[in-house]
CSV table of C-alpha atoms (C1' of nucleotides) in Angstrom, one decimal:
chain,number,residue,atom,x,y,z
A,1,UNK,CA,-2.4,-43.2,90.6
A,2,UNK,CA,-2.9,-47.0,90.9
A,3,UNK,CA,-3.7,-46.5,94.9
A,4,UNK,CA,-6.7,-45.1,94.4
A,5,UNK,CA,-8.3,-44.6,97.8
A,6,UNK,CA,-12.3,-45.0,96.8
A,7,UNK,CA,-11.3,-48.4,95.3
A,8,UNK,CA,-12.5,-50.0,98.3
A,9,UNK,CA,-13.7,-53.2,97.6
A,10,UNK,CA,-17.6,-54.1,98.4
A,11,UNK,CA,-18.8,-57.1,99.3
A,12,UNK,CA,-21.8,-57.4,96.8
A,13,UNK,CA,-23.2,-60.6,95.9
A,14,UNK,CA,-26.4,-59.5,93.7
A,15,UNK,CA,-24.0,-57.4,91.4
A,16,UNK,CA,-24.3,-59.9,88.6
A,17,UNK,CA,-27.6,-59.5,88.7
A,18,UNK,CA,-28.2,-56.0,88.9
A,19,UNK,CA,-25.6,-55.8,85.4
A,20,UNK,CA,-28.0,-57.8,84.0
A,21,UNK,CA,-30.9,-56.1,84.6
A,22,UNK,CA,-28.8,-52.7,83.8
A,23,UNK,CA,-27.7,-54.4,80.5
A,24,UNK,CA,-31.5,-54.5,79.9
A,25,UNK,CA,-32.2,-51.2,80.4
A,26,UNK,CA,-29.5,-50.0,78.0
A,27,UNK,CA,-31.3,-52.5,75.2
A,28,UNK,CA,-34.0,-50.8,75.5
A,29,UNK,CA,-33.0,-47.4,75.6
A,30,UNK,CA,-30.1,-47.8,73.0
A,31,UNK,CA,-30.9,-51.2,71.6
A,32,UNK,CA,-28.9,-53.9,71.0
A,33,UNK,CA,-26.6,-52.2,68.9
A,34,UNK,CA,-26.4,-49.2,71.4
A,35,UNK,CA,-25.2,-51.3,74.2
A,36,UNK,CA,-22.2,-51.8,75.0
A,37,UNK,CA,-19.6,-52.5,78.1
A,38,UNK,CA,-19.0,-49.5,79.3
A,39,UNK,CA,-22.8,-47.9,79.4
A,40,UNK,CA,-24.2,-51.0,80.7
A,41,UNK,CA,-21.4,-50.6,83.5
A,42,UNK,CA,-22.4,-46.4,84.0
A,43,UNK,CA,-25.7,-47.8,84.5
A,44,UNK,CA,-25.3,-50.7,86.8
A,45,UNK,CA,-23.1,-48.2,88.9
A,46,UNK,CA,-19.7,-50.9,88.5
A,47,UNK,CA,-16.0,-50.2,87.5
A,48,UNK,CA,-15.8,-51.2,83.8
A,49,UNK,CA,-13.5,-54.0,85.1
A,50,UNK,CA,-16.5,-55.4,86.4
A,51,UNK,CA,-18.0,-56.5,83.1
A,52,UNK,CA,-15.1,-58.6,82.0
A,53,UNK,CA,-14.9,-60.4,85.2
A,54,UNK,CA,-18.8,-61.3,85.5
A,55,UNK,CA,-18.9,-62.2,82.1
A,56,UNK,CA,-17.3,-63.6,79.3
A,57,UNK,CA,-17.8,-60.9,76.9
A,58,UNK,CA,-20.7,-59.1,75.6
A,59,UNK,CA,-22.6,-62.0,73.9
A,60,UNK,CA,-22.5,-63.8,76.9
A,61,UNK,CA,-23.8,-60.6,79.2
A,62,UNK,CA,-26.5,-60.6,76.3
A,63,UNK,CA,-27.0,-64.2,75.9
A,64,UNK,CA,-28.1,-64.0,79.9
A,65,UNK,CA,-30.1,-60.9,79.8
A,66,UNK,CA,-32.2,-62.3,76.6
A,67,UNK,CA,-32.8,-65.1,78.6
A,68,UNK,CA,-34.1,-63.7,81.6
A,69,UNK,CA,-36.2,-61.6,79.5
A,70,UNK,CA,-37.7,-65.4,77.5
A,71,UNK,CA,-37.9,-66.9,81.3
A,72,UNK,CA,-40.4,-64.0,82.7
A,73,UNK,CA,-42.4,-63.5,79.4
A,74,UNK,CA,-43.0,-67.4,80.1
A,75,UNK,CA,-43.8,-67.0,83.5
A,76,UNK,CA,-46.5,-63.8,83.3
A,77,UNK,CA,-48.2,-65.5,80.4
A,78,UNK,CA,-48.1,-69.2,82.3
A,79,UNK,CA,-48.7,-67.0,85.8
A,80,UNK,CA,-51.6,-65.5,84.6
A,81,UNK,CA,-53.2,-68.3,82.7
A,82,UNK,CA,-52.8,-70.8,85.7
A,83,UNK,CA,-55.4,-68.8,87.3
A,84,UNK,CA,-57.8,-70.2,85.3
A,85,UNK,CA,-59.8,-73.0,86.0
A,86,UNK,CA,-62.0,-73.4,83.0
A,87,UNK,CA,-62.2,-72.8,79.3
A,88,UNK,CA,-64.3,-69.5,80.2
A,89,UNK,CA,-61.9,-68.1,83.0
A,90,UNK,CA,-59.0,-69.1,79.8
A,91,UNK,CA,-60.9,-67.1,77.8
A,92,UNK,CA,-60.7,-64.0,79.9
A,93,UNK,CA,-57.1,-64.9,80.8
A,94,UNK,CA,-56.1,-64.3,76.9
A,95,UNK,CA,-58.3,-61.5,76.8
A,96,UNK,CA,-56.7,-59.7,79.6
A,97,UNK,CA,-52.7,-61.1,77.9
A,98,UNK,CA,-53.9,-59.3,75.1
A,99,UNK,CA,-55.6,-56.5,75.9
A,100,UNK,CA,-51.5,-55.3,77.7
A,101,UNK,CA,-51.7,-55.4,81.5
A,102,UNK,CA,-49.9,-58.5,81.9
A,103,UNK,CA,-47.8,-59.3,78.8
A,104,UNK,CA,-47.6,-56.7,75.8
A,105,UNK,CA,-46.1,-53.3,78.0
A,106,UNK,CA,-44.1,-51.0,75.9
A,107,UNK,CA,-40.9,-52.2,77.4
A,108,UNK,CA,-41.8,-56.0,77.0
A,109,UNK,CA,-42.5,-55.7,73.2
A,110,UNK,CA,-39.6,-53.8,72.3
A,111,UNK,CA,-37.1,-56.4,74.5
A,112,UNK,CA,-39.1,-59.1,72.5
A,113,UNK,CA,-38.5,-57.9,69.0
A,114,UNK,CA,-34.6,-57.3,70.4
A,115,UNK,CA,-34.3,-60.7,70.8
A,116,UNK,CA,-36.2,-62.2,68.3
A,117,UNK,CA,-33.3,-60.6,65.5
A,118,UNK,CA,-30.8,-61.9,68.4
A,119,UNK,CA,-31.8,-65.0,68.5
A,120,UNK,CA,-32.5,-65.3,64.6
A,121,UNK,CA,-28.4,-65.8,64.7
A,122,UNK,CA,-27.7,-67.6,68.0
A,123,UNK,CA,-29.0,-70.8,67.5
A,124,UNK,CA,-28.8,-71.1,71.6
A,125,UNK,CA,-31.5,-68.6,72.6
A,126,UNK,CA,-33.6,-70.0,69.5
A,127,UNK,CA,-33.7,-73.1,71.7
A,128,UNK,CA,-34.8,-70.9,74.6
A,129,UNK,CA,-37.6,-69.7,72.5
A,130,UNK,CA,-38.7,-72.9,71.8
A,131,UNK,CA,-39.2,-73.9,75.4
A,132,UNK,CA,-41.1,-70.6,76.0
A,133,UNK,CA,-43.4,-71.2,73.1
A,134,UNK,CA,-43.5,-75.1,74.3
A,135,UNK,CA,-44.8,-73.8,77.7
A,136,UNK,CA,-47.0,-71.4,76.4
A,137,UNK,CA,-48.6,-74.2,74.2
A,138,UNK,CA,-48.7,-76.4,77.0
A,139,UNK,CA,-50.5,-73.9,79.7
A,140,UNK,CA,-53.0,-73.6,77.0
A,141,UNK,CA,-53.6,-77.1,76.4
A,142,UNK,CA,-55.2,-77.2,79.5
A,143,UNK,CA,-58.1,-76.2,78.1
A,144,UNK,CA,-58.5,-76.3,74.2
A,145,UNK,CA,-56.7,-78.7,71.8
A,146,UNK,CA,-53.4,-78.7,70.2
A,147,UNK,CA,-54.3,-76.6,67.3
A,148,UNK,CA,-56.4,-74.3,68.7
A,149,UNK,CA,-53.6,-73.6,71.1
A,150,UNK,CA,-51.3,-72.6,68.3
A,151,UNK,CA,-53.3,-70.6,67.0
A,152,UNK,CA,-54.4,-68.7,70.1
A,153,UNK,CA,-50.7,-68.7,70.9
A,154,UNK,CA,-50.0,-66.9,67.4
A,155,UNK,CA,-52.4,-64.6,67.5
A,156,UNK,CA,-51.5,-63.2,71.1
A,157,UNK,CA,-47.5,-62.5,69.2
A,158,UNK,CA,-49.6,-60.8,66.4
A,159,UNK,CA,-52.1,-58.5,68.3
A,160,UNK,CA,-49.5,-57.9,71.0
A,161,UNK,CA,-47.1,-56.2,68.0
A,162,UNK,CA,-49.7,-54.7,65.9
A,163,UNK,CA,-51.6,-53.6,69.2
A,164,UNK,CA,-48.2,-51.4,69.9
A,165,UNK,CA,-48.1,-50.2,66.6
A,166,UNK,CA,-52.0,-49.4,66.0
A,167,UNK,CA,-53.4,-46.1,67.4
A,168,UNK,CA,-56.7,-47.6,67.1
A,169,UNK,CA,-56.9,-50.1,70.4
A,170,UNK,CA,-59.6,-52.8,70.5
A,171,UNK,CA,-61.5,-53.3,73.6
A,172,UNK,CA,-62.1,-56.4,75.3
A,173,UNK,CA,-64.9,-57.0,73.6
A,174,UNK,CA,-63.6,-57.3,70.5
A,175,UNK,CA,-60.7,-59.4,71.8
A,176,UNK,CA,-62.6,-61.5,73.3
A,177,UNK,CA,-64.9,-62.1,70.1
A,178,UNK,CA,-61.9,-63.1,68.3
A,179,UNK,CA,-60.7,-65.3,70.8
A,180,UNK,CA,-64.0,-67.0,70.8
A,181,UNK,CA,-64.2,-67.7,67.1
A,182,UNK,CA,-60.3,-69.5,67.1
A,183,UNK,CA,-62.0,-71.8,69.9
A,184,UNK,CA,-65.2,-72.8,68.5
A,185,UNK,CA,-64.4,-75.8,66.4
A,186,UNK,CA,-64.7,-75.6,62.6
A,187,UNK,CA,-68.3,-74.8,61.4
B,1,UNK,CA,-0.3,-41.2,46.6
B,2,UNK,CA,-2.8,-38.5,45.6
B,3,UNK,CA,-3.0,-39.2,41.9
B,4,UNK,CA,-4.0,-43.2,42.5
B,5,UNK,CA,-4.3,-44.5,38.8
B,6,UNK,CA,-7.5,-46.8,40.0
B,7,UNK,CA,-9.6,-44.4,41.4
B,8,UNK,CA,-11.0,-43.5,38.0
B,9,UNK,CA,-14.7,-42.1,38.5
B,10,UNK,CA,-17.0,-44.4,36.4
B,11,UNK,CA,-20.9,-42.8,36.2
B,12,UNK,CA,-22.9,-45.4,38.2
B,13,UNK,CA,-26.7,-44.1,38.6
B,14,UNK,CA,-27.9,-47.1,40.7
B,15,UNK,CA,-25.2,-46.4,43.4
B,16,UNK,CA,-26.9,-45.6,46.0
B,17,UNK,CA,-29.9,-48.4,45.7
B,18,UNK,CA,-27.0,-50.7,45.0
B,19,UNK,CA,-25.7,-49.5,48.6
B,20,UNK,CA,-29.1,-49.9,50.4
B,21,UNK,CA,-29.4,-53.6,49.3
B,22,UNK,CA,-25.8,-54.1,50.3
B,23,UNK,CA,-27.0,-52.9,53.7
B,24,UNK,CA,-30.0,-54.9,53.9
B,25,UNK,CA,-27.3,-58.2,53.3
B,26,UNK,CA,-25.1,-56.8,56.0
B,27,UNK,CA,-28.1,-56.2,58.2
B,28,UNK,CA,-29.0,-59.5,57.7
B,29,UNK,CA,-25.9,-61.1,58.2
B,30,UNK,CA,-24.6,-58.9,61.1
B,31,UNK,CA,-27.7,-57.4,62.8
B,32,UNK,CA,-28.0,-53.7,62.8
B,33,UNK,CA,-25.6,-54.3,65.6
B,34,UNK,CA,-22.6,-54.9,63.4
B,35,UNK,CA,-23.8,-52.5,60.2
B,36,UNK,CA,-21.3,-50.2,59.9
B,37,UNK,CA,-20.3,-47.9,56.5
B,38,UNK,CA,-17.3,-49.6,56.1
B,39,UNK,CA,-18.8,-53.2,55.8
B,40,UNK,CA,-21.4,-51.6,54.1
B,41,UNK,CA,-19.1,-50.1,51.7
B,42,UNK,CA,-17.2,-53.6,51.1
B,43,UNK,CA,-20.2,-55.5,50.5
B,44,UNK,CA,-21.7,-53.1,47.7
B,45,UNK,CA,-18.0,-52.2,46.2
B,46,UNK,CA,-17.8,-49.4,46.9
B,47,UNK,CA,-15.2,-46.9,48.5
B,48,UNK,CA,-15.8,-45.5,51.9
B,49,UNK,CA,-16.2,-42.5,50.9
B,50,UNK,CA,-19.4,-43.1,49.1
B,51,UNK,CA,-21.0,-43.7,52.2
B,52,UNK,CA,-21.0,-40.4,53.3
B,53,UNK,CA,-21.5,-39.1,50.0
B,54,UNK,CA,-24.9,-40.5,49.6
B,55,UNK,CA,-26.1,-41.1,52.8
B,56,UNK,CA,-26.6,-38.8,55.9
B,57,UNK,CA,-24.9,-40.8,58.1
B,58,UNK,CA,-26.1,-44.2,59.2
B,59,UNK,CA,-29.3,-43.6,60.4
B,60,UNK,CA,-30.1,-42.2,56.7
B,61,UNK,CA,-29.2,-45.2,55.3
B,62,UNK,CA,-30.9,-47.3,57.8
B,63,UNK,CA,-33.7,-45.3,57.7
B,64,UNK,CA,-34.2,-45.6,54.0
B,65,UNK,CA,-33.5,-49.5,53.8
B,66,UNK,CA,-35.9,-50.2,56.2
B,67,UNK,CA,-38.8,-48.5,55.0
B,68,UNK,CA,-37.8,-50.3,51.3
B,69,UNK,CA,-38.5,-53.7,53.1
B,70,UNK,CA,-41.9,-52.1,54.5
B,71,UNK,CA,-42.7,-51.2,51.3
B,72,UNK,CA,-41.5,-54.5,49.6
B,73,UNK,CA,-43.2,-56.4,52.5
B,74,UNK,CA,-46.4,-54.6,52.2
B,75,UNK,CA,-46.3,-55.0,47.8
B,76,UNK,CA,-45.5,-59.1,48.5
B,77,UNK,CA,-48.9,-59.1,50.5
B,78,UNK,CA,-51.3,-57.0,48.5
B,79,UNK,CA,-50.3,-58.8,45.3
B,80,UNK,CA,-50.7,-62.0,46.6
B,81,UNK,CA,-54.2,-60.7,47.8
B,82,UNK,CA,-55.1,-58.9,45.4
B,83,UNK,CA,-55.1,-61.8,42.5
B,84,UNK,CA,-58.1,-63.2,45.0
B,85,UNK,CA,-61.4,-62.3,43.3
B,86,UNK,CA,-63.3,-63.7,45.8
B,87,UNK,CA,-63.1,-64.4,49.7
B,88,UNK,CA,-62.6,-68.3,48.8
B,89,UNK,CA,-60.0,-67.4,46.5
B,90,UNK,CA,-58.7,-65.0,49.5
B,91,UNK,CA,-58.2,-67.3,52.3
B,92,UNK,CA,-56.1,-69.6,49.7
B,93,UNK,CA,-54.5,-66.4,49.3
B,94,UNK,CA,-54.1,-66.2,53.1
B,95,UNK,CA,-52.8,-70.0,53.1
B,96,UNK,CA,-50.4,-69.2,50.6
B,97,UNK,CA,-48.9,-66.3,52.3
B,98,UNK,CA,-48.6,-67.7,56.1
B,99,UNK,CA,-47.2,-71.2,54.8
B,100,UNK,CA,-44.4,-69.0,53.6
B,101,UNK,CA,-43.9,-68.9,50.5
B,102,UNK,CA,-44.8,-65.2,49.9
B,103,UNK,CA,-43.6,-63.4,53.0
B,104,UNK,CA,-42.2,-65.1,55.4
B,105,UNK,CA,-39.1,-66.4,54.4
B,106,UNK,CA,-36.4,-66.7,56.8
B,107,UNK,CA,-34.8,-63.2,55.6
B,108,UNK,CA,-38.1,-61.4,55.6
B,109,UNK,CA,-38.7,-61.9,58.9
B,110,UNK,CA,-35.1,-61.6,60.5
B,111,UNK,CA,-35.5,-58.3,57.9
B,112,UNK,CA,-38.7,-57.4,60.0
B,113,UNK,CA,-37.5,-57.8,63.7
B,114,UNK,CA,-34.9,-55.8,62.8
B,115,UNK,CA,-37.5,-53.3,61.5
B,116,UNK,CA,-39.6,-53.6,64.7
B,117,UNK,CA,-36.6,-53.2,67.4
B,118,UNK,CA,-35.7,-49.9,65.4
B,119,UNK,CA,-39.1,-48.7,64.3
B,120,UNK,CA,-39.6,-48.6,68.3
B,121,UNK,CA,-37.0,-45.9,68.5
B,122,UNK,CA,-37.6,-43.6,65.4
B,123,UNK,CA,-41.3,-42.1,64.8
B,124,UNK,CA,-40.6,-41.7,61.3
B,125,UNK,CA,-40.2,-45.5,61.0
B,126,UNK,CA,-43.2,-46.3,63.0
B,127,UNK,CA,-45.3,-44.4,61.1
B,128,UNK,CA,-44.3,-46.4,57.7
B,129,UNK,CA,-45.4,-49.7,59.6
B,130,UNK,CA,-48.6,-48.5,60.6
B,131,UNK,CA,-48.8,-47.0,56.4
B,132,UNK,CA,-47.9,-50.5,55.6
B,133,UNK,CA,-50.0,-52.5,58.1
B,134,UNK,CA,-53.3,-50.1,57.3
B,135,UNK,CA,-52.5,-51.4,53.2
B,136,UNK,CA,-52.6,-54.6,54.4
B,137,UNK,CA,-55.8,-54.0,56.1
B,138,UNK,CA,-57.3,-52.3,53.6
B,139,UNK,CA,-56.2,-55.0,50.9
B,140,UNK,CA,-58.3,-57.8,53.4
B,141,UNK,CA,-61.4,-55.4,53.5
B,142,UNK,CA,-62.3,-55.9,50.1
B,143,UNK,CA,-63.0,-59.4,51.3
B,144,UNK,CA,-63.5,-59.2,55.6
B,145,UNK,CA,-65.4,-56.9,57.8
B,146,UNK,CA,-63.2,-54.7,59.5
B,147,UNK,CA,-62.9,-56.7,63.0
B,148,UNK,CA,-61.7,-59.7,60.9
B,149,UNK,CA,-59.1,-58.0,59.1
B,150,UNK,CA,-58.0,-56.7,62.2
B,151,UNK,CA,-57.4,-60.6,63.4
B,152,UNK,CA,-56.1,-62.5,60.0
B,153,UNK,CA,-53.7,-59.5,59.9
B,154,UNK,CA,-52.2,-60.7,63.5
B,155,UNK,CA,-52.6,-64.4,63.0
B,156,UNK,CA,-50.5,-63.7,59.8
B,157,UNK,CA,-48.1,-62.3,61.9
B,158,UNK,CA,-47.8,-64.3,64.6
B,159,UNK,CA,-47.8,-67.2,62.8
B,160,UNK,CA,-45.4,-65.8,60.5
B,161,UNK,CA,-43.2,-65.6,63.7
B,162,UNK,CA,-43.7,-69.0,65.3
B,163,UNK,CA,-43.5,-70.6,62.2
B,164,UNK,CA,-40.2,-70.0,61.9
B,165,UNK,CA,-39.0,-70.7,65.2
B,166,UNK,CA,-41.4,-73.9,65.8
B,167,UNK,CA,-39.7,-77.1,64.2
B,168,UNK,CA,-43.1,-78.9,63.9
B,169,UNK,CA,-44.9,-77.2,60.8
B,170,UNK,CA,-48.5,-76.6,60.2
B,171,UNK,CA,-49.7,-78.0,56.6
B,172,UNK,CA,-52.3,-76.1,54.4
B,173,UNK,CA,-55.4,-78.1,55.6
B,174,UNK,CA,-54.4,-77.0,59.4
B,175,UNK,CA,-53.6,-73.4,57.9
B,176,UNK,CA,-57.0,-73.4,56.1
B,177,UNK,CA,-58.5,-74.7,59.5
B,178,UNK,CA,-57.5,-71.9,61.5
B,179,UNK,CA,-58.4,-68.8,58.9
B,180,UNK,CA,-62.0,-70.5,58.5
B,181,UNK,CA,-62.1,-70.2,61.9
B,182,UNK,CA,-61.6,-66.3,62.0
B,183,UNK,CA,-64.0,-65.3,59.2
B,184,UNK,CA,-66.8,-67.1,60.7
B,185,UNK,CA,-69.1,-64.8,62.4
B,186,UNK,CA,-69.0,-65.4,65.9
B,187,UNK,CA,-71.3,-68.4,67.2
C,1,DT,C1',1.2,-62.7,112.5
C,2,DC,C1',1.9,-63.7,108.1
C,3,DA,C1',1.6,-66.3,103.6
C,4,DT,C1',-1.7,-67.0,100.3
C,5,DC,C1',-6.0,-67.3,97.8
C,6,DT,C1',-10.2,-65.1,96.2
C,7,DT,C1',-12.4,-61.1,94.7
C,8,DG,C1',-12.4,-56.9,92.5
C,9,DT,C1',-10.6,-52.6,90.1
C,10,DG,C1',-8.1,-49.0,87.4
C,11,DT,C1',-5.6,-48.2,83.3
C,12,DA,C1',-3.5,-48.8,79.0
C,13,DC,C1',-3.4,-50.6,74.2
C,14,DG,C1',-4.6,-51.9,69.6
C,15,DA,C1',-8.5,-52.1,66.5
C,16,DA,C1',-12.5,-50.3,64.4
C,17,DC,C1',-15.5,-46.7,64.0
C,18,DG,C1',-17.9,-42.1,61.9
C,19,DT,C1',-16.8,-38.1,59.7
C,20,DA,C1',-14.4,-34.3,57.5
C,21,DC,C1',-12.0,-32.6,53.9
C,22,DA,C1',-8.6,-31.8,50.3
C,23,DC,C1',-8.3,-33.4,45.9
C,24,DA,C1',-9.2,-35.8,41.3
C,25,DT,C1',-12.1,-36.3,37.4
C,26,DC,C1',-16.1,-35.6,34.4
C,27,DG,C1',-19.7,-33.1,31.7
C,28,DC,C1',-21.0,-28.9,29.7
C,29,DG,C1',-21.8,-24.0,28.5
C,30,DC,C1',-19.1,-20.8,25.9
D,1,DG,C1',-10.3,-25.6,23.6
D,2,DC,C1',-11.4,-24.4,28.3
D,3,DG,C1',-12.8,-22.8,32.7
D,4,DC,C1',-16.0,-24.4,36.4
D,5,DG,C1',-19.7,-26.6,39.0
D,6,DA,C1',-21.0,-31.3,40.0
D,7,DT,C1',-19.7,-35.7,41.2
D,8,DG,C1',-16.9,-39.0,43.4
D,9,DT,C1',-12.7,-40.8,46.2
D,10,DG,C1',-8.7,-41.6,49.4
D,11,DT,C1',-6.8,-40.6,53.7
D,12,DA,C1',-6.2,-38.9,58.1
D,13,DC,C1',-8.1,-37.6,62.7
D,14,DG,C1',-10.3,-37.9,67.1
D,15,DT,C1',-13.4,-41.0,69.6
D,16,DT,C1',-15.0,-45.1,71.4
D,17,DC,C1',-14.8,-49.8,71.8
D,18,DG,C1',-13.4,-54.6,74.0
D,19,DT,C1',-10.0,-56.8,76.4
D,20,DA,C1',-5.8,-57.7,78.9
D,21,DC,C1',-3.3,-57.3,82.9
D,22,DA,C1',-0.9,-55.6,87.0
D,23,DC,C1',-2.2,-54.8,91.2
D,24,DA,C1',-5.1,-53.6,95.7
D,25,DA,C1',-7.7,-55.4,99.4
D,26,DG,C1',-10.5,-58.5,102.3
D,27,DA,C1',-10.6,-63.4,103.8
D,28,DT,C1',-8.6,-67.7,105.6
D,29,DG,C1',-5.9,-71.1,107.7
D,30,DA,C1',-1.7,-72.3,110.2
DNA sequence: TCATCTTGTGTACGAACGTACACATCGCGC
DNA sequence: GCGCGATGTGTACGTTCGTACACAAGATGA
């Protein structure tokens, strides 16, 4: 039956897009390993033919999706820091990062670790995490010098994972007590 | 070809840890995308069969090479700490183990993304990290109030992380710098 | 109106996969 | 010696995968 009479072609611009965002979905629900053509095209709601014309094969489906993922990390951590205008308000900016409204949700953790092991092998999206961590750095240097920014920067990745994986939560006080020993200067 | 002349049974006792560090290579090498029993199989030598001799399925074997890099993980860090008789003598300790020559080496840490993406689907697995981060807490808290612990176990972490993906690395003194920071009391 | 280009889709094929299972071989009690 | 569980192996089957490709349908310009 090759005159199939629902194959009515729709124009659609976004539907690159909305794979995308469907291929992210499946990552998280079935992981990297989990996804593949045809469920991320079940889930996007597109003909499997789809996926071979948007894209040129899974990596590159992935390659985009991981991206996207490094571009809006950037951008909420950057977002949120920007509304700072002082070394206090940066304070409570990192504080709020890490205490999981902005940055560290379920979903975002679990899409980071994903492609943190993809990227370990495609030396292309390691370049894409560099820039993120460059602009991270860079938003905090703002207000505190370059090595207090790296390590602020590393312990926001380390109390973001453990935070998922601890039952016992700090509160904001505690955050912020930590935060405020990185940034007082050696003494 | 029933009677094959090679397939002569030899006893081999270490089989099946033999098999979960030929998985860990594959892991490694392929991502837990592209571990499957028969690559598995090829890298540890032995026949397909095996696979589902010893192991209930993938997930088995997953399951029980991933909490062997926990534990292996969580042994590397407690030694180094524990040979620290003193909190001087632990934040060299500390030096030593984020400048990467205890833990995070480049297959650790590809090892423990891996661990993360797929502890985030499998309660069992989660609950080994949270064993083997409350080890590693415990080991600091013969030298750090509890609140510190909490925040040298992140930096480790996320310095652990960022090391390896930032090209420009942090020396000892710069290390040092940073850990001092955390263990003095707030003010 | 019609030729033609762009956009999109359904289907088929070969490869690789997990798993089941019949069978071979060994160690051991008798 | 000799059955007989326990241990280990080769192969075959059904499923799912990525990809190729012939073809349908709207758009466009003459």
């Amino acid at each position: 039956m090759s005159s199939n009479p629902s194959a009515i072609r729709r124009p659609d611009p976004d539907r690159k897009q909305r794979i995308i965002n469907a291929a992210l979905d499946v990552i998280v629900e079935h992981g990297v390993q989990g996804t593949t053509h045809r469920r991320v095209a079940k889930a996007a709601g597109v003909p499997l033919g789809s996926m071979t014309y948007h894209f040129n094969g899974m990596d590159d489906l992935l390659h985009l999706a991981f991206t996207q993922v490094a571009h809006a990390s950037s951008a909420a951590f950057v977002g949120r820091l920007a509304e700072a205008g002082n070394r206090e308000e940066a304070i409570q900016a990192l504080v709020d990062i890490i205490a999981g409204n902005i940055w560290s949700t379920p979903r975002t953790l679990l899409l980071s670790y994903e492609l943190y092991a993809f990227a370990a092998r495609k030396p292309a999206l390691a370049a894409i995490m560099r820039d993120w961590m460059q602009a991270s750095r860079e938003a905090l240097g703002c207000f505190f010098d370059p090595l207090t920014c790296r390590a602020l920067d590393a312990l926001v990745e380390g109390m973001g994972i453990h935070g998922s994986v601890d039952p016992a939560k700090l509160d904001r006080g505690q955050i912020e007590d930590i935060i405020r020993r990185l940034c007082t200067p050696h003494g």
